[in-house]
Coordinates of C-alpha atoms in Angstrom, one line a residue:
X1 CA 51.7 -128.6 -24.5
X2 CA 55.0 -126.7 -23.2
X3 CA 54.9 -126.1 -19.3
X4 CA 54.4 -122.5 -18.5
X5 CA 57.1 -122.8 -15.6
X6 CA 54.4 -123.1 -13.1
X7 CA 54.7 -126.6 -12.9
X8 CA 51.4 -127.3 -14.5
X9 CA 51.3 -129.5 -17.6
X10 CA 48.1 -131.3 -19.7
X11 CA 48.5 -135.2 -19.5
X12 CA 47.8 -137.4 -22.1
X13 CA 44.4 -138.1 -20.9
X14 CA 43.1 -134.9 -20.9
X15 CA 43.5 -134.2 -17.6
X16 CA 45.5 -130.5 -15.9
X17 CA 48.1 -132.1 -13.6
X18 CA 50.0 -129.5 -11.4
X19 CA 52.6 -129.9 -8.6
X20 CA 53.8 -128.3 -5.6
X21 CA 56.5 -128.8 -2.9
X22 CA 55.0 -130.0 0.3
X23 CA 58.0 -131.5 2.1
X24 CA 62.0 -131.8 1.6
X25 CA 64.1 -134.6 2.8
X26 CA 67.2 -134.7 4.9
X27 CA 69.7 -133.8 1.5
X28 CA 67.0 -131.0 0.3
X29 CA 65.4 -132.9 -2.2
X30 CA 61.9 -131.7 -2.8
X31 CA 58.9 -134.1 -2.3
X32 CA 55.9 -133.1 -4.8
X33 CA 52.2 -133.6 -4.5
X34 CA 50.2 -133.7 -7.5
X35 CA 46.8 -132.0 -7.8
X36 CA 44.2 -132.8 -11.1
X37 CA 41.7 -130.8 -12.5
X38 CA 39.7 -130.1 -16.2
X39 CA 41.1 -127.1 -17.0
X40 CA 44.5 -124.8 -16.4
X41 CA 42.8 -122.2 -14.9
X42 CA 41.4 -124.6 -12.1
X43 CA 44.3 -126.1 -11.3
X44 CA 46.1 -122.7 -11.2
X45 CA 43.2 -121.8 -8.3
X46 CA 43.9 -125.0 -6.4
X47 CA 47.8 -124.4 -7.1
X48 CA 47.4 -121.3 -5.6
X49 CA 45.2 -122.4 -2.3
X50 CA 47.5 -125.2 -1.5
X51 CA 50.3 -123.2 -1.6
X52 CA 49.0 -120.7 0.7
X53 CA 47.9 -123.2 2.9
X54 CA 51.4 -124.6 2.6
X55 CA 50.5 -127.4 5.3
X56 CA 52.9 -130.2 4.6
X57 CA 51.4 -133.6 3.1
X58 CA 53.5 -135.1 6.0
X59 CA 52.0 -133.5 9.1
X60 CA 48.2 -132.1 8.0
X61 CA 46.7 -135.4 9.4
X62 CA 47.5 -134.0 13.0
X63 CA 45.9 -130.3 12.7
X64 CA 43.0 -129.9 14.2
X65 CA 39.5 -130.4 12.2
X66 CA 38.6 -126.5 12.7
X67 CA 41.1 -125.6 10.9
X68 CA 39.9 -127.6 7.6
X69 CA 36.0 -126.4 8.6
X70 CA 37.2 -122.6 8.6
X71 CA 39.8 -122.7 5.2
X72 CA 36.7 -124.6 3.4
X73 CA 33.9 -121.9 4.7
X74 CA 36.7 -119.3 3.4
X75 CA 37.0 -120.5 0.2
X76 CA 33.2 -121.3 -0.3
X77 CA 32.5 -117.8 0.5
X78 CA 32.9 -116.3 -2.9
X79 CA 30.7 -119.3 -4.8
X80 CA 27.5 -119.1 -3.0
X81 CA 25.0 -116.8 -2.2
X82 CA 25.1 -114.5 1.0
X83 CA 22.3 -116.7 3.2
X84 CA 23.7 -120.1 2.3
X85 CA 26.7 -119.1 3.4
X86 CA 25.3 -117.7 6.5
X87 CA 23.3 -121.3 6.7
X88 CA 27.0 -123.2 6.2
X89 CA 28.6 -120.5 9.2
X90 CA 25.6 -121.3 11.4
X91 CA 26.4 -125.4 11.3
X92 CA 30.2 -125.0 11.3
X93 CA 30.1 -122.7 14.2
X94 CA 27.2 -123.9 16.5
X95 CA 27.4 -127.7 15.5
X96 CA 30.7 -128.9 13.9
X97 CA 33.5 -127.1 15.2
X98 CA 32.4 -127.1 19.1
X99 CA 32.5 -130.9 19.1
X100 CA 34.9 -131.4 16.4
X101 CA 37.0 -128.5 16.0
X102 CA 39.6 -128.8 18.6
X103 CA 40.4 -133.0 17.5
X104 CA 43.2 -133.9 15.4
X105 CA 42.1 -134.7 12.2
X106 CA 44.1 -138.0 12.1
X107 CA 41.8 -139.1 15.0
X108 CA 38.0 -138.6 13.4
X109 CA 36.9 -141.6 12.9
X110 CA 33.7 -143.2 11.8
X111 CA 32.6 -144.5 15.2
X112 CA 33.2 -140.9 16.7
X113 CA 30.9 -139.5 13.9
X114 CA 27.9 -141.5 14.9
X115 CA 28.4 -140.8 18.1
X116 CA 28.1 -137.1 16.8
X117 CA 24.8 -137.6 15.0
X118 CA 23.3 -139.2 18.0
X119 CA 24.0 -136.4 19.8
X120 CA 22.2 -134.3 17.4
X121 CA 19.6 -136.2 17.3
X122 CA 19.3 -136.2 21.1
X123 CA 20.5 -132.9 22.7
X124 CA 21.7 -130.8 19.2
X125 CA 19.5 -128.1 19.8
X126 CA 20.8 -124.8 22.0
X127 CA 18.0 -125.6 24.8
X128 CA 19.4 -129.1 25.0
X129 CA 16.7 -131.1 22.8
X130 CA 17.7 -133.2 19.5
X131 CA 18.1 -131.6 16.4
X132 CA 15.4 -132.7 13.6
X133 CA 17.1 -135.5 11.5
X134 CA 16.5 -133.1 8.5
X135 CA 18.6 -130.7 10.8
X136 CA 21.2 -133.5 11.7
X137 CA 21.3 -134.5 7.8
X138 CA 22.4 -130.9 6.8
X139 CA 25.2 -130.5 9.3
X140 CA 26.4 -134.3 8.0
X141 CA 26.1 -132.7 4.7
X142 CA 28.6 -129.9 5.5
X143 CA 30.7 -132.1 7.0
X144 CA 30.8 -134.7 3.8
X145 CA 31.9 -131.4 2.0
X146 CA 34.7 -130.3 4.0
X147 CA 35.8 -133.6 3.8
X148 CA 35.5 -133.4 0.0
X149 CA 37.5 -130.2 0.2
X150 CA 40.4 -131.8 2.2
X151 CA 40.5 -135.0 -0.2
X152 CA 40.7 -132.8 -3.1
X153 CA 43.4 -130.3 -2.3
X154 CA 45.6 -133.0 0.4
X155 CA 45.1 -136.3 -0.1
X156 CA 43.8 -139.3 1.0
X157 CA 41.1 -139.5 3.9
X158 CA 41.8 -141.9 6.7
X159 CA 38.2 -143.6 7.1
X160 CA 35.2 -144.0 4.9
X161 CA 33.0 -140.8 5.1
X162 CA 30.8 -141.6 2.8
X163 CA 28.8 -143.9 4.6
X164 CA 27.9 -142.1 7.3
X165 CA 23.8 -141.0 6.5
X166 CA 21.3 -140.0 8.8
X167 CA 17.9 -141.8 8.4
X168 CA 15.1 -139.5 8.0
X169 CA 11.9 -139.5 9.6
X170 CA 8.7 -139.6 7.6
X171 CA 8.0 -135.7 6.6
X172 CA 4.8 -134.3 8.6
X173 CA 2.0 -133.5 6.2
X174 CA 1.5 -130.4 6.1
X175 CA -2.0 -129.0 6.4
X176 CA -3.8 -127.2 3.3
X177 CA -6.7 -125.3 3.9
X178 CA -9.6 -127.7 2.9
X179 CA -12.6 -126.2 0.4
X180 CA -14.8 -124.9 2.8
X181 CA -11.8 -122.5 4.1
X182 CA -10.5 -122.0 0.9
X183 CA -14.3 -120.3 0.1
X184 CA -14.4 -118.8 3.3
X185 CA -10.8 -116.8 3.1
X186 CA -11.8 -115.9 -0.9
X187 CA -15.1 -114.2 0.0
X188 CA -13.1 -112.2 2.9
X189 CA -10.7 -111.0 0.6
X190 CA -13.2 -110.0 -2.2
X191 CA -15.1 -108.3 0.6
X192 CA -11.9 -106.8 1.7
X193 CA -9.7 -105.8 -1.1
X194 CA -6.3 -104.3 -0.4
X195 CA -2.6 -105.3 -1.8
X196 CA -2.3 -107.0 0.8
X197 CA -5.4 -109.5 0.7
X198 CA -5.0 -109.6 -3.0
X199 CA -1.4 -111.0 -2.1
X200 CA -2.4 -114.2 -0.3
X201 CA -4.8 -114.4 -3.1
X202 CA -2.1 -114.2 -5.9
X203 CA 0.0 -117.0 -3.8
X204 CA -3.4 -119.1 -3.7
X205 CA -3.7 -118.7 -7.0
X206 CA -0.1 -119.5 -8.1
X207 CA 1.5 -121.4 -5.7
X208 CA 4.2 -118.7 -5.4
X209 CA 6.6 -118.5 -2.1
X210 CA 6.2 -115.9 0.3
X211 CA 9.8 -114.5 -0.1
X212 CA 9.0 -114.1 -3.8
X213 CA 5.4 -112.3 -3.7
X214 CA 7.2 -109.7 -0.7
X215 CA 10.3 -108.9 -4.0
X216 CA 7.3 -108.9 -6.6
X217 CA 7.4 -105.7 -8.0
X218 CA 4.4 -103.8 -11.0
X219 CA 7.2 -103.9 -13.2
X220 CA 7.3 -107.9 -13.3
X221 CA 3.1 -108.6 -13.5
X222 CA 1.7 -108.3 -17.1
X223 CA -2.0 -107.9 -17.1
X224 CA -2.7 -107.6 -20.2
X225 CA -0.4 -110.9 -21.2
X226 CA -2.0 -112.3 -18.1
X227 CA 1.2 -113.6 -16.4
X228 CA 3.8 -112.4 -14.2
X229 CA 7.9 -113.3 -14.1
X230 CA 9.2 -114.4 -10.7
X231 CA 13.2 -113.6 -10.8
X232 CA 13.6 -112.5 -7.1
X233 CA 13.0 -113.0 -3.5
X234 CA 13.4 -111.8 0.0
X235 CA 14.3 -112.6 3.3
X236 CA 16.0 -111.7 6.3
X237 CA 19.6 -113.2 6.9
X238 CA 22.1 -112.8 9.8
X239 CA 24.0 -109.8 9.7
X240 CA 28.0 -111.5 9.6
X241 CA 29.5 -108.0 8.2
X242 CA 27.9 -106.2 11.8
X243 CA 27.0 -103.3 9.6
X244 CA 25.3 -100.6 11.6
X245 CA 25.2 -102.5 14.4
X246 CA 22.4 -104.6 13.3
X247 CA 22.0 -108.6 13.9
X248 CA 19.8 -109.1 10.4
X249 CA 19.0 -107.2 7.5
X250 CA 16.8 -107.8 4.1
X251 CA 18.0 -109.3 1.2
X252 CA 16.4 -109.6 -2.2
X253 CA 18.3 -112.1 -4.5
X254 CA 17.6 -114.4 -7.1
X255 CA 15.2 -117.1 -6.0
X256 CA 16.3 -120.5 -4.7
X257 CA 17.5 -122.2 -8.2
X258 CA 17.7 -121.6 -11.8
X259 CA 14.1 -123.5 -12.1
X260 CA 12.5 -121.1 -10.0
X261 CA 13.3 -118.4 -12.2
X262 CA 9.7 -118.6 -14.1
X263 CA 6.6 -117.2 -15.9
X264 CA 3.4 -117.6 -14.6
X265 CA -0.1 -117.1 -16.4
X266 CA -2.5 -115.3 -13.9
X267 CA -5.9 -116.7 -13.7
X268 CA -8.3 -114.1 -15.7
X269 CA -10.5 -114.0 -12.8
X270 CA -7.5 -112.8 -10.8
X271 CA -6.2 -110.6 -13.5
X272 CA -10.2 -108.3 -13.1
X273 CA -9.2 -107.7 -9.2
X274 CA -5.8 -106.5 -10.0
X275 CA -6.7 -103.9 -12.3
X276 CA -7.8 -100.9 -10.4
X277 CA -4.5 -101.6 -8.1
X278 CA -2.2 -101.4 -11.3
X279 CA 0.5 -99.8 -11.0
X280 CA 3.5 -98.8 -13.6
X281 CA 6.6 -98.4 -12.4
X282 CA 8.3 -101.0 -10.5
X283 CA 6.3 -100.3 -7.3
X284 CA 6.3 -103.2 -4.6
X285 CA 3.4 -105.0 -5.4
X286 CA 2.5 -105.3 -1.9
X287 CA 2.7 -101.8 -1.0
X288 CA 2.8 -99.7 -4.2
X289 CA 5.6 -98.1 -3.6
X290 CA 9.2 -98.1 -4.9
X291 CA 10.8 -98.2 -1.7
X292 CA 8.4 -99.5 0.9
X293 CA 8.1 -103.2 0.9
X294 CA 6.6 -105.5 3.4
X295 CA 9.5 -108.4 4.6
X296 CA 8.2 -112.3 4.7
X297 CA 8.2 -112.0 8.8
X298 CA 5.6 -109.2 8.6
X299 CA 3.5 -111.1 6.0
X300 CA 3.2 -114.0 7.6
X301 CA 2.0 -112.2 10.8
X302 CA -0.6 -110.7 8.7
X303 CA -1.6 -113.8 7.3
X304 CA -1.7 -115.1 11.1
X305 CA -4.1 -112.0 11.9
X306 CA -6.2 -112.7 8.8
X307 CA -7.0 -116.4 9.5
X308 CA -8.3 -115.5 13.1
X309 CA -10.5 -113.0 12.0
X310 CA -12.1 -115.8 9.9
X311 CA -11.9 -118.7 12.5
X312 CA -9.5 -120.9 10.4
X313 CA -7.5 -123.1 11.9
X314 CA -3.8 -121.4 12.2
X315 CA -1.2 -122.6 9.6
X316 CA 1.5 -121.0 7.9
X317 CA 1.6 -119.1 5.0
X318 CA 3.6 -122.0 2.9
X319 CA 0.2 -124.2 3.2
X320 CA -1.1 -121.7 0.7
X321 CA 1.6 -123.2 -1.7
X322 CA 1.2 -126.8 -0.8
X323 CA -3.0 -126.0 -1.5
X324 CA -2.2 -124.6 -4.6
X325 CA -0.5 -127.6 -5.6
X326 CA -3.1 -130.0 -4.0
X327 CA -6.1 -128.5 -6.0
X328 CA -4.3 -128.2 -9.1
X329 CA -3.8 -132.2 -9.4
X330 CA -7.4 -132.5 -8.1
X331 CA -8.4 -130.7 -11.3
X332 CA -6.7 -132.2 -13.3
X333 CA -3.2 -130.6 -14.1
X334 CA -0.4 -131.8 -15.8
X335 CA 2.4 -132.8 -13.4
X336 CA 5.0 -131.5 -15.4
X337 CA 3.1 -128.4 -16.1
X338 CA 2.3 -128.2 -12.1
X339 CA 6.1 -128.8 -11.6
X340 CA 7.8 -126.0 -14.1
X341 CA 4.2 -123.2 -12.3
X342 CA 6.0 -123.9 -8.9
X343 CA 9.4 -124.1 -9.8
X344 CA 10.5 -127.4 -8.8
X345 CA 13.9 -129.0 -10.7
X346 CA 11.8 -132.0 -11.3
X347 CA 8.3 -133.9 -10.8
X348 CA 9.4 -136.1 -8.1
X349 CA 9.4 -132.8 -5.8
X350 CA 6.4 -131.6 -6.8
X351 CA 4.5 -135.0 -6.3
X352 CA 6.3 -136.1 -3.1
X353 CA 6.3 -132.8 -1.3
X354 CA 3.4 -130.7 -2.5
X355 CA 1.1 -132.9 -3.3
X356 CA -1.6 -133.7 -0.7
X357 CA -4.9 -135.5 -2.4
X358 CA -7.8 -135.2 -0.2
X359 CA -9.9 -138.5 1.2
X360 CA -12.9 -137.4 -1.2
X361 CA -10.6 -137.4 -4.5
X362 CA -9.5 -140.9 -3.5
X363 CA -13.3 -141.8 -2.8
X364 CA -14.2 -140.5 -6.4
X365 CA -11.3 -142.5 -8.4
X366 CA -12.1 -145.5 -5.7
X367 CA -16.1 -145.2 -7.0
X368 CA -14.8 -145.2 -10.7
X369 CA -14.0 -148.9 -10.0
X370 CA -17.7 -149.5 -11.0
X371 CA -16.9 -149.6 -14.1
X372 CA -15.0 -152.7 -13.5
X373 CA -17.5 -153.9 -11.3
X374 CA -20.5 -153.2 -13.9
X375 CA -19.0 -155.2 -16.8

């Protein structure tokens, strides 16, 4: 294929090659640096960030990391939604570049990083306690990125960041409301019905998120088909853009990931309670009106209120997901069906993190040995 004076040109193995002046020698000659990609148009994009970068293949190893940390966040920006990027700012700005940032990048090595991540791990946090390693595993994460970023558009990276991992501590369980509270907080609710109690019920009874039942709105909950459509969810995020002076503000986005864009079938008891509350327009579910919603902070609070008014043990809403999950495999369900109800991208999720079988299940398979026993 011609070149379209651009210096950009398809190879003969498929491949977008592109080229850019990063340095001249003492007669003027130009020294090149070649960039791949899959297509035209992404080499055009990194074409065009390199140039405006124009940091010379020759000296970049000696600018400081921050620089890097700040030009990846930048580019990012545009590719991701609005809260990961405030989760990415948060690490960059509070972890990375304050004990990073002002170091040549020529002089990060692997040694220095593990000294990083046991600093984390031991006095990360802002009141001078360690970081969770789940904590300390995202900011490495970030940082594996960045350094993607920098061996992608300059070249090759001094030291071996891909070995650097964080071990992870075994997850605490989580606790799910056993079957005596499970009864106890149904017959409260049926006692007391209002959107609100009906709510918790709903994510009892589906295993929904708390973000996602505050952005459920009439318009998305089908009674007479029995099931609702989860395509959005709320939460509060850092306000970066300082509009009106406020720190946070509400979003309400598309959920999580592709997979937790979903139908659910409502149980038929469920769908009786619901009823007299229909509305038909798209009404917040929670409040039954168009504008008026209740935000995941304020939820959870009730929640809070509504487990000490029936002397449960305090948990957080999530629990209600993670019991959900925990009954449905008690009775039976299909894990793949489980999976696709919750959300999850695949089973392994769903059975490692959701799944919590009580010590009587395990006592009734146990007792089934018998059989075994009997022949």
């Amino acid at each position: 294929m011609p070149r379209r004076g651009e210096n950009i040109y398809k190879r003969k193995d498929g491949r977008w090659e592109g080229r850019f002046i990063i340095d001249r020698d003492v007669s003027g000659k130009a020294k090149y640096k070649s960039i791949y990609g899959k297509s035209y148009s992404d080499i055009k994009r990194k074409l065009e960030i390199a140039k405006q970068n124009s940091i010379s293949l020759q000296y970049f190893h000696e600018y400081h990391f921050s620089l890097f940390c700040i030009e990846w966040l930048k580019e990012h920006r545009k590719n991701i939604k609005e809260s990961t990027y405030i989760k990415y700012y948060n690490i960059i700005y509070m972890y990375i570049i304050p004990d990073l940032g002002e170091i040549q990048f020529n002089k990060i090595s692997i040694q220095m990083m593990n000294q990083f991540i046991q600093k984390l791990l031991n006095q990360g946090s802002q009141n001078g306690q360690g970081l969770s390693t789940k904590s300390v595993a995202d900011v490495i994460s970030v940082f594996k990125n960045i350094m993607r970023y920098i061996e992608c558009y300059y070249g090759h990276i001094h030291f071996d960041y891909h070995q650097m991992t964080v071990k992870q501590n075994k997850e605490k369980r989580m606790r799910i409301l056993n079957s005596q509270e499970q009864q106890k907080l149904c017959q409260y609710i049926l006692g007391h019905q209002t959107l609100i109690h009906l709510g918790i019920l709903l994510a009892l009874s589906t295993g929904i998120r708390i973000g996602e039942l505050c952005a459920l709105r009439w318009d998305h909950i089908y009674l007479d088909e029995e099931e609702l459509i989860i395509d959005r969810t709320m939460q509060r995020i850092q306000n970066k853009d300082n509009n009106n002076n406020k720190k946070t503000k509400i979003i309400i986005t598309t959920p999580k990931s592709q997979c937790s864009i979903r139908r659910i079938p409502i149980p038929q008891d469920l769908i009786q309670l619901l009823k007299p509350f229909e509305c038909h327009q798209n009404e917040f579910f929670l409040t039954g009106d168009i504008e008026k919603y209740i935000e995941p902070r304020c939820l959870e609070n009730k929640f809070k209120v509504l487990m000490q008014q029936n002397n449960i043990e305090n948990m957080h809403f999530h629990a209600l997901r993670h019991t959900f999950a925990t009954k449905c495999i008690e009775l039976g369900f299909d894990v793949k069906c489980l999976s696709e109800i919750l959300g999850h991208a695949n089973v392994n999720i769903t059975l490692n993190k959701y799944v919590h079988p009580s010590f009587a299940l395990k006592r009734d398979y146990m007792n089934k040995i018998n059989q075994l026993i009997n022949v």
